[in-house]
């Protein structure tokens, strides 16, 4: 993280594009803002590539002209106009649909674009920072991400480590979050060990939520392993269980299900896992998706599919 820190300062002084890579919750947006704030120039505008799709995204990005479509009574400026003089942060760039990738590439090359339904070329001068939790090089290989756009974004690259790869930072992060959310709460050595051993699929965000949960559920001051959210402890127990051979090691072929066969339909298992993750994260779908090991978009699709 010290290296990340010094890179942030260096990158902050230049205006070249930066590509930030890292799992969900590793602090990509925090780092993007830090780069921007090194020499705070103009606005920092977030473009969430995962939430905007199709024609809507185009008008969000480029704005639209008066009369461009039914209901467009006045012209509207887009996010790229808003970023003029500052930074445009393309979050979840890996989710950008192919046709939008082409349009974005053109904007980055020409520094000019046209509003939806507009004729005049508009220009906006902004620094580009993009972030993704996908392996973009692999996406390029698979033909899901344009190589030319990848090259253009990948001028300077910053990779944020997963929390489980820097467990030695966990105590300090915990005390940081305790001082922010806590009320003289303190963790026993055992409890801290528990946090250090956990895998943290949702990384710093999950750690932050866990500390909030601990503070909300316990008046303190001392927190022992028994006071930790049960899922956290259950999950490490479950992992151990799987590691030691799971049900088979107990001589059980599977849990009882419908139809007398003992087989549980895969869809039920999946539904159950999704509901558990959503309830554990108190509805935070980003972390829930990370815990389930699937993308946020996939989670949304499955929620819809199952009518959840
Ligand atoms: N170094 C840090 N110190 C303290 N808090 C941090 C740090 N890095 C990240 N956080 C906190 O962790 C949470 C997640 O950070 P952020 O939103 O930047 O992650 P992200 O990588 O963009 O995640 P996602 O891929 O899910 O969008 C935020 O609440 C942020 O404040
Ligand atoms: Mg983010």
Coordinates of C-alpha atoms and ligand atoms in Angstrom, one line a residue:
X1 CA 0.0 0.0 0.0
X2 CA 3.0 2.3 0.5
X3 CA 3.9 1.7 -3.1
X4 CA 0.3 2.5 -4.1
X5 CA 0.5 5.6 -2.1
X6 CA 3.6 6.9 -3.8
X7 CA 2.2 6.0 -7.2
X8 CA -1.0 8.0 -6.4
X9 CA 1.1 11.1 -5.8
X10 CA 3.1 10.6 -9.0
X11 CA 0.0 9.9 -11.1
X12 CA -1.8 12.9 -9.5
X13 CA 0.8 15.2 -11.0
X14 CA 0.2 14.0 -14.6
X15 CA -2.8 14.2 -16.8
X16 CA -2.4 10.8 -18.5
X17 CA -5.1 8.1 -18.3
X18 CA -5.0 5.8 -15.3
X19 CA -6.5 2.3 -15.1
X20 CA -7.2 1.0 -11.6
X21 CA -7.6 -2.7 -11.2
X22 CA -8.7 -4.5 -8.1
X23 CA -11.4 -6.7 -6.6
X24 CA -14.6 -5.2 -5.4
X25 CA -14.3 -3.1 -2.3
X26 CA -10.5 -2.7 -2.5
X27 CA -10.8 1.1 -2.7
X28 CA -10.6 1.8 -6.4
X29 CA -12.8 4.9 -6.1
X30 CA -11.0 6.1 -3.0
X31 CA -7.7 5.9 -5.0
X32 CA -9.2 7.6 -8.1
X33 CA -10.3 10.5 -5.9
X34 CA -6.9 10.7 -4.3
X35 CA -5.2 10.9 -7.7
X36 CA -7.6 13.6 -8.7
X37 CA -7.2 15.5 -5.4
X38 CA -3.4 15.5 -5.6
X39 CA -3.7 18.6 -7.6
X40 CA -7.4 19.2 -7.3
X41 CA -8.3 20.6 -10.7
X42 CA -11.9 21.0 -11.6
X43 CA -14.7 18.6 -10.9
X44 CA -14.5 14.8 -10.3
X45 CA -17.3 13.2 -12.2
X46 CA -18.2 9.5 -11.7
X47 CA -19.5 7.7 -14.8
X48 CA -21.0 4.4 -13.5
X49 CA -20.6 2.2 -16.6
X50 CA -22.5 -0.7 -15.0
X51 CA -25.7 1.1 -14.3
X52 CA -26.2 2.9 -17.6
X53 CA -27.1 1.0 -20.7
X54 CA -28.2 1.6 -24.2
X55 CA -29.7 4.9 -25.4
X56 CA -29.9 6.2 -21.8
X57 CA -26.2 6.0 -21.4
X58 CA -25.6 7.9 -24.5
X59 CA -27.6 10.9 -23.4
X60 CA -26.2 10.7 -19.9
X61 CA -22.7 10.8 -21.3
X62 CA -23.1 13.3 -24.1
X63 CA -26.2 15.1 -23.2
X64 CA -29.0 15.7 -25.6
X65 CA -30.3 18.5 -27.8
X66 CA -33.7 20.2 -27.4
X67 CA -36.2 18.1 -29.3
X68 CA -33.9 15.1 -29.6
X69 CA -36.7 12.8 -28.5
X70 CA -40.2 13.0 -27.0
X71 CA -40.0 14.9 -23.7
X72 CA -36.6 16.6 -24.5
X73 CA -38.0 20.0 -24.0
X74 CA -34.7 21.6 -23.2
X75 CA -31.2 20.7 -24.1
X76 CA -29.3 18.8 -21.3
X77 CA -25.6 18.7 -20.8
X78 CA -24.0 15.3 -20.3
X79 CA -21.5 13.9 -17.8
X80 CA -18.6 14.6 -20.2
X81 CA -19.5 18.3 -20.3
X82 CA -19.7 18.3 -16.5
X83 CA -16.1 16.8 -16.3
X84 CA -14.6 19.7 -18.3
X85 CA -11.5 20.9 -16.7
X86 CA -11.4 18.0 -14.2
X87 CA -11.5 14.2 -14.1
X88 CA -14.0 11.7 -15.6
X89 CA -13.9 8.5 -13.5
X90 CA -15.3 5.6 -15.6
X91 CA -16.2 3.1 -12.9
X92 CA -16.7 -0.6 -13.8
X93 CA -15.4 0.2 -17.3
X94 CA -15.4 -3.6 -18.0
X95 CA -19.2 -3.5 -18.0
X96 CA -19.4 -1.0 -20.9
X97 CA -21.4 -2.4 -23.8
X98 CA -19.4 -2.9 -27.1
X99 CA -21.2 -0.1 -29.0
X100 CA -20.5 2.3 -26.2
X101 CA -16.9 1.3 -26.1
X102 CA -16.6 2.4 -29.7
X103 CA -18.2 5.7 -28.9
X104 CA -16.1 6.3 -25.9
X105 CA -12.9 5.5 -27.9
X106 CA -13.9 8.1 -30.5
X107 CA -14.4 10.7 -27.8
X108 CA -11.0 10.0 -26.2
X109 CA -9.3 10.3 -29.6
X110 CA -11.1 13.4 -30.8
X111 CA -11.8 15.1 -27.5
X112 CA -15.0 16.0 -29.2
X113 CA -18.5 14.6 -29.3
X114 CA -22.1 15.4 -30.3
X115 CA -25.1 15.5 -28.0
X116 CA -27.8 13.1 -28.8
X117 CA -29.9 14.6 -31.5
X118 CA -27.5 17.6 -31.8
X119 CA -25.5 18.7 -34.8
X120 CA -22.7 20.8 -33.3
X121 CA -19.5 19.2 -32.1
X122 CA -18.8 19.9 -28.5
X123 CA -15.5 19.6 -26.8
X124 CA -14.6 18.8 -23.2
X125 CA -11.2 18.5 -21.7
X126 CA -11.0 16.0 -18.9
X127 CA -8.6 13.5 -17.4
X128 CA -9.6 9.9 -17.7
X129 CA -9.4 7.5 -14.8
X130 CA -11.0 4.1 -15.3
X131 CA -11.6 1.2 -12.8
X132 CA -12.6 -2.4 -13.1
X133 CA -12.7 -5.5 -11.1
X134 CA -12.5 -7.6 -14.2
X135 CA -9.3 -8.8 -15.8
X136 CA -9.5 -6.4 -18.8
X137 CA -6.6 -8.1 -20.7
X138 CA -8.6 -11.3 -20.5
X139 CA -11.8 -9.5 -21.6
X140 CA -9.8 -8.2 -24.7
X141 CA -8.7 -11.8 -25.4
X142 CA -12.3 -13.0 -25.2
X143 CA -13.4 -10.3 -27.6
X144 CA -15.6 -8.6 -25.0
X145 CA -13.5 -5.5 -24.7
X146 CA -12.0 -3.5 -27.5
X147 CA -8.2 -3.7 -27.7
X148 CA -7.8 -0.1 -28.9
X149 CA -9.8 1.2 -26.1
X150 CA -7.9 -0.9 -23.6
X151 CA -4.6 0.5 -24.9
X152 CA -5.9 4.0 -24.6
X153 CA -7.0 3.5 -21.0
X154 CA -4.0 1.4 -19.9
X155 CA -1.4 4.2 -20.1
X156 CA -0.6 4.1 -16.3
X157 CA -1.9 1.2 -14.3
X158 CA -2.5 0.7 -10.6
X159 CA -3.4 -2.6 -9.1
X160 CA -4.9 -2.7 -5.7
X161 CA -4.2 -5.7 -3.5
X162 CA -7.0 -7.8 -2.1
X163 CA -7.4 -7.5 1.7
X164 CA -6.6 -11.1 2.2
X165 CA -3.2 -10.5 0.6
X166 CA -2.3 -7.8 3.1
X167 CA -3.8 -9.2 6.3
X168 CA -1.2 -7.4 8.3
X169 CA -3.1 -4.2 7.6
X170 CA -6.3 -5.5 9.1
X171 CA -5.7 -4.4 12.7
X172 CA -5.0 -0.9 11.6
X173 CA -8.0 -0.7 9.4
X174 CA -10.2 -2.1 12.2
X175 CA -9.0 0.6 14.6
X176 CA -9.5 3.2 11.9
X177 CA -13.1 2.1 11.4
X178 CA -13.6 1.7 15.2
X179 CA -12.5 5.2 15.8
X180 CA -15.0 6.3 13.1
X181 CA -18.0 4.3 14.1
X182 CA -17.2 2.9 17.5
X183 CA -17.9 4.1 21.0
X184 CA -14.8 3.0 22.8
X185 CA -15.2 -0.5 21.4
X186 CA -12.1 -2.7 21.6
X187 CA -11.5 -6.1 20.0
X188 CA -10.0 -8.9 22.0
X189 CA -6.9 -10.6 20.5
X190 CA -9.0 -13.7 19.6
X191 CA -11.6 -11.6 17.9
X192 CA -9.0 -9.7 16.0
X193 CA -7.4 -13.0 15.0
X194 CA -10.8 -14.1 13.6
X195 CA -11.0 -11.0 11.5
X196 CA -7.5 -11.5 10.3
X197 CA -8.2 -15.1 9.3
X198 CA -11.3 -14.4 7.3
X199 CA -11.1 -14.2 3.5
X200 CA -12.8 -10.9 3.0
X201 CA -14.3 -11.4 -0.5
X202 CA -15.8 -7.9 -0.2
X203 CA -12.4 -6.5 0.9
X204 CA -12.3 -3.1 2.7
X205 CA -15.9 -2.4 2.2
X206 CA -16.9 -5.7 3.8
X207 CA -14.5 -5.0 6.7
X208 CA -16.1 -1.5 7.2
X209 CA -19.6 -3.0 7.2
X210 CA -18.5 -5.7 9.6
X211 CA -17.2 -3.1 12.1
X212 CA -20.4 -1.1 11.7
X213 CA -22.4 -4.2 12.4
X214 CA -20.2 -5.1 15.5
X215 CA -20.7 -1.6 16.9
X216 CA -24.4 -1.7 16.3
X217 CA -24.9 -5.1 17.9
X218 CA -22.6 -4.6 21.0
X219 CA -22.4 -2.0 23.6
X220 CA -18.8 -2.9 24.3
X221 CA -16.2 -2.0 25.2
X222 CA -14.7 -5.5 24.8
X223 CA -15.6 -7.5 21.7
X224 CA -14.9 -11.3 21.8
X225 CA -15.3 -13.9 19.1
X226 CA -18.8 -14.6 20.4
X227 CA -19.8 -11.0 19.6
X228 CA -18.8 -11.2 16.0
X229 CA -21.4 -11.6 13.2
X230 CA -22.2 -15.3 13.1
X231 CA -21.8 -15.5 9.3
X232 CA -18.2 -14.5 9.7
X233 CA -17.5 -17.3 12.1
X234 CA -19.9 -19.7 10.3
X235 CA -18.2 -19.1 7.0
X236 CA -14.7 -19.9 8.3
X237 CA -16.2 -23.1 9.9
X238 CA -17.9 -23.9 6.6
X239 CA -14.7 -23.5 4.6
X240 CA -12.9 -25.8 7.0
X241 CA -15.8 -28.3 6.6
X242 CA -15.4 -28.2 2.8
X243 CA -11.6 -28.4 3.1
X244 CA -11.9 -31.5 5.2
X245 CA -14.1 -33.3 2.7
X246 CA -17.5 -31.8 3.4
X247 CA -20.6 -34.1 3.6
X248 CA -18.9 -37.0 2.0
X249 CA -16.4 -37.2 4.9
X250 CA -19.4 -37.7 7.2
X251 CA -20.8 -40.4 5.1
X252 CA -23.8 -38.3 4.0
X253 CA -24.6 -38.3 0.3
X254 CA -26.7 -35.1 0.4
X255 CA -29.3 -33.4 2.5
X256 CA -32.9 -34.5 2.2
X257 CA -34.9 -32.8 -0.5
X258 CA -38.1 -33.2 -2.4
X259 CA -39.3 -36.2 -4.3
X260 CA -37.7 -38.7 -1.9
X261 CA -34.5 -38.8 -4.0
X262 CA -32.7 -36.5 -1.6
X263 CA -31.5 -34.3 -4.5
X264 CA -32.0 -30.6 -4.1
X265 CA -32.6 -28.8 -7.4
X266 CA -29.6 -26.6 -8.2
X267 CA -31.9 -23.6 -8.7
X268 CA -33.1 -23.9 -5.0
X269 CA -29.5 -24.0 -3.8
X270 CA -28.7 -20.9 -5.8
X271 CA -31.7 -19.0 -4.7
X272 CA -30.9 -19.9 -1.1
X273 CA -27.3 -18.7 -1.5
X274 CA -28.4 -15.4 -3.0
X275 CA -31.0 -14.8 -0.3
X276 CA -28.4 -15.5 2.4
X277 CA -25.8 -13.2 0.8
X278 CA -28.4 -10.4 0.5
X279 CA -29.5 -10.7 4.0
X280 CA -25.9 -11.0 5.4
X281 CA -24.9 -7.8 3.6
X282 CA -28.1 -6.1 4.6
X283 CA -29.0 -5.6 1.0
X284 CA -25.6 -4.4 -0.3
X285 CA -25.7 -6.2 -3.7
X286 CA -22.1 -5.3 -4.6
X287 CA -20.7 -7.1 -1.6
X288 CA -23.3 -9.9 -1.9
X289 CA -22.2 -10.5 -5.5
X290 CA -18.5 -10.5 -4.4
X291 CA -19.3 -13.0 -1.6
X292 CA -21.1 -15.2 -4.1
X293 CA -18.2 -15.0 -6.5
X294 CA -20.3 -13.5 -9.3
X295 CA -20.5 -10.1 -11.0
X296 CA -23.0 -7.5 -9.9
X297 CA -24.7 -7.7 -13.3
X298 CA -25.1 -11.5 -13.0
X299 CA -26.6 -11.0 -9.5
X300 CA -29.1 -8.5 -10.8
X301 CA -30.0 -10.9 -13.6
X302 CA -30.5 -13.8 -11.2
X303 CA -32.6 -11.7 -8.8
X304 CA -34.9 -10.9 -11.7
X305 CA -34.9 -14.5 -12.9
X306 CA -36.0 -15.9 -9.6
X307 CA -38.3 -12.9 -8.9
X308 CA -36.5 -12.1 -5.7
Ligands
LIG1 N1 -7.5 2.8 2.4 C1 -8.7 2.9 2.9 N2 -8.9 3.3 4.2 C2 -10.2 3.3 4.7 N3 -11.3 3.1 4.1 C3 -11.1 2.6 2.8 C4 -9.9 2.5 2.2 N4 -10.1 2.1 0.9 C5 -11.4 1.9 0.8 N5 -12.0 2.3 1.9 C6 -13.5 2.2 2.1 O1 -14.0 1.0 1.6 C7 -15.2 1.1 0.9 C8 -15.0 0.7 -0.6 O2 -14.1 1.6 -1.3 P1 -14.3 1.9 -2.8 O3 -15.8 2.2 -3.1 O4 -13.3 2.9 -3.2 O5 -14.0 0.4 -3.4 P2 -14.1 0.0 -5.0 O6 -12.9 -0.8 -5.2 O7 -14.5 1.1 -5.8 O8 -15.3 -1.1 -4.9 P3 -16.3 -1.6 -6.1 O9 -15.5 -2.4 -7.0 O10 -17.3 -2.5 -5.3 O11 -16.9 -0.4 -6.7 C9 -15.5 2.6 1.0 O12 -16.5 2.7 2.0 C10 -14.2 3.3 1.3 O13 -14.5 4.4 2.1
LIG2 MG1 -16.3 1.4 -6.9

